[in-house]
PDB file of C-alpha atoms and ligand atoms in Angstrom:
ATOM      1  CA  MET A   1      -5.332 -12.630 -12.522  1.00 92.00           C
ATOM      2  CA  ARG A   2      -1.372 -11.107 -12.778  1.00 89.00           C
ATOM      3  CA  LYS A   3       1.862 -13.449 -14.501  1.00 91.00           C
ATOM      4  CA  TRP A   4       5.195 -12.404 -14.476  1.00 90.00           C
ATOM      5  CA  LYS A   5       8.479 -13.152 -15.909  1.00 87.00           C
ATOM      6  CA  GLN A   6      11.741 -12.435 -14.653  1.00 77.00           C
ATOM      7  CA  ASN A   7      11.473 -14.985 -11.718  1.00 75.00           C
ATOM      8  CA  GLU A   8       8.624 -12.757 -10.772  1.00 72.00           C
ATOM      9  CA  ALA A   9      10.436  -9.294 -11.251  1.00 84.00           C
ATOM     10  CA  VAL A  10       8.766  -8.151 -14.106  1.00 91.00           C
ATOM     11  CA  LEU A  11       4.995  -7.711 -15.011  1.00 93.00           C
ATOM     12  CA  GLN A  12       3.996  -9.392 -17.612  1.00 94.00           C
ATOM     13  CA  SER A  13       0.144  -9.485 -17.784  1.00 95.00           C
ATOM     14  CA  VAL A  14      -2.614  -8.981 -15.847  1.00 97.00           C
ATOM     15  CA  ILE A  15      -6.112 -10.252 -16.915  1.00 98.00           C
ATOM     16  CA  CYS A  16      -9.591  -9.208 -15.253  1.00 98.00           C
ATOM     17  CA  ASN A  17     -10.709 -12.125 -13.406  1.00 98.00           C
ATOM     18  CA  ARG A  18     -13.929 -11.224 -13.696  1.00 98.00           C
ATOM     19  CA  CYS A  19     -14.858 -10.429 -17.177  1.00 98.00           C
ATOM     20  CA  GLY A  20     -11.196 -12.305 -19.093  1.00 98.00           C
ATOM     21  CA  LYS A  21     -10.253  -8.609 -20.193  1.00 98.00           C
ATOM     22  CA  PRO A  22      -6.472  -8.039 -20.902  1.00 98.00           C
ATOM     23  CA  LEU A  23      -4.931  -4.704 -18.719  1.00 98.00           C
ATOM     24  CA  LYS A  24      -2.909  -2.239 -20.756  1.00 97.00           C
ATOM     25  CA  VAL A  25       0.426  -3.538 -19.413  1.00 96.00           C
ATOM     26  CA  GLU A  26       3.606  -1.731 -21.171  1.00 95.00           C
ATOM     27  CA  ASN A  27       7.052  -2.780 -20.545  1.00 92.00           C
ATOM     28  CA  GLY A  28       6.602  -4.309 -17.263  1.00 92.00           C
ATOM     29  CA  VAL A  29       3.731  -1.375 -16.270  1.00 94.00           C
ATOM     30  CA  LEU A  30      -0.059  -1.397 -15.775  1.00 95.00           C
ATOM     31  CA  LYS A  31      -0.998   1.452 -17.649  1.00 97.00           C
ATOM     32  CA  GLU A  32      -4.754   1.316 -16.659  1.00 96.00           C
ATOM     33  CA  GLY A  33      -6.521   1.019 -13.554  1.00 96.00           C
ATOM     34  CA  CYS A  34      -7.357  -1.887 -11.705  1.00 97.00           C
ATOM     35  CA  LEU A  35      -8.600  -3.214  -8.159  1.00 97.00           C
ATOM     36  CA  GLN A  36      -5.772  -5.755  -6.445  1.00 96.00           C
ATOM     37  CA  VAL A  37      -6.818  -7.964  -4.294  1.00 96.00           C
ATOM     38  CA  CYS A  38      -4.281  -9.497  -1.850  1.00 96.00           C
ATOM     39  CA  GLN A  39      -5.415 -11.206   1.311  1.00 96.00           C
ATOM     40  CA  THR A  40      -4.562 -14.181   3.303  1.00 96.00           C
ATOM     41  CA  PHE A  41      -6.793 -15.197   5.540  1.00 95.00           C
ATOM     42  CA  GLY A  42      -6.333 -15.247   9.126  1.00 94.00           C
ATOM     43  CA  TYR A  43      -6.314 -17.979  12.024  1.00 91.00           C
ATOM     44  CA  PHE A  44     -10.097 -16.410  13.150  1.00 93.00           C
ATOM     45  CA  SER A  45     -10.870 -17.146   9.660  1.00 94.00           C
ATOM     46  CA  ALA A  46     -12.637 -20.784   7.969  1.00 93.00           C
ATOM     47  CA  MET A  47     -10.344 -20.145   5.413  1.00 92.00           C
ATOM     48  CA  ASP A  48      -7.261 -20.128   7.890  1.00 94.00           C
ATOM     49  CA  GLY A  49      -3.945 -19.487   6.337  1.00 93.00           C
ATOM     50  CA  THR A  50      -5.630 -18.888   2.093  1.00 96.00           C
ATOM     51  CA  GLN A  51      -4.295 -16.422   0.716  1.00 96.00           C
ATOM     52  CA  VAL A  52      -6.626 -15.185  -1.816  1.00 96.00           C
ATOM     53  CA  LYS A  53      -5.279 -13.345  -5.167  1.00 96.00           C
ATOM     54  CA  PHE A  54      -7.613 -11.116  -7.937  1.00 97.00           C
ATOM     55  CA  ASP A  55      -7.305  -8.169 -10.416  1.00 98.00           C
ATOM     56  CA  LEU A  56     -10.470  -6.708 -11.514  1.00 98.00           C
ATOM     57  CA  CYS A  57     -11.079  -3.958 -14.161  1.00 98.00           C
ATOM     58  CA  GLU A  58     -12.671  -0.285 -12.796  1.00 97.00           C
ATOM     59  CA  THR A  59     -16.212  -1.767 -15.099  1.00 98.00           C
ATOM     60  CA  CYS A  60     -16.052  -4.537 -13.028  1.00 98.00           C
ATOM     61  CA  TYR A  61     -15.242  -3.260  -9.701  1.00 98.00           C
ATOM     62  CA  GLN A  62     -18.301  -0.189 -10.395  1.00 97.00           C
ATOM     63  CA  GLU A  63     -20.352  -3.107 -11.017  1.00 97.00           C
ATOM     64  CA  LEU A  64     -18.759  -5.259  -8.455  1.00 97.00           C
ATOM     65  CA  LYS A  65     -19.522  -1.989  -5.928  1.00 97.00           C
ATOM     66  CA  LYS A  66     -23.371  -1.700  -6.994  1.00 97.00           C
ATOM     67  CA  SER A  67     -23.318  -5.024  -5.334  1.00 97.00           C
ATOM     68  CA  PHE A  68     -22.922  -3.378  -2.356  1.00 97.00           C
ATOM     69  CA  LEU A  69     -25.262  -2.951   0.836  1.00 97.00           C
ATOM     70  CA  ILE A  70     -22.970  -0.038   2.330  1.00 97.00           C
ATOM     71  CA  ALA A  71     -20.996   1.257  -0.577  1.00 95.00           C
ATOM     72  CA  PRO A  72     -16.995   0.489  -0.321  1.00 95.00           C
ATOM     73  CA  GLN A  73     -14.702   4.032   1.624  1.00 95.00           C
ATOM     74  CA  GLU A  74     -13.516   6.219  -1.730  1.00 94.00           C
ATOM     75  CA  GLU A  75     -11.655   9.400  -1.587  1.00 93.00           C
ATOM     76  CA  GLU A  76      -9.434  10.617  -3.095  1.00 91.00           C
ATOM     77  CA  ALA A  77      -5.410   9.923  -2.754  1.00 85.00           C
ATOM     78  CA  THR A  78      -2.930  12.915  -2.107  1.00 85.00           C
ATOM     79  CA  GLU A  79      -0.166  10.466  -3.030  1.00 79.00           C
ATOM     80  CA  LEU A  80      -0.010   8.475  -6.154  1.00 68.00           C
ATOM     81  CA  LEU A  81       2.577   5.667  -6.644  1.00 63.00           C
TER      82      LEU A  81
HETATM   83 ZN1   ZN B 101     -13.335  -6.942 -15.879  1.00 78.97          ZN
END
């Protein structure tokens, strides 16, 4: 869950939706690993038009990943943003 200030221009806080841990944010910059999900379900979904947003800390991502039958694709990124 992300909170913004100044009309969404500056990131104020990020809280893991699964465990409630506040992630480190300094001067509007997230300084901790986080899985950010922002997905809008489309026409062929029962959730058509619903936008889902949540954030997970790294620990919760690792825990969630253990529940997957097929592991998510993870590879080393060559360009970091
Ligand atoms: Zn968490």
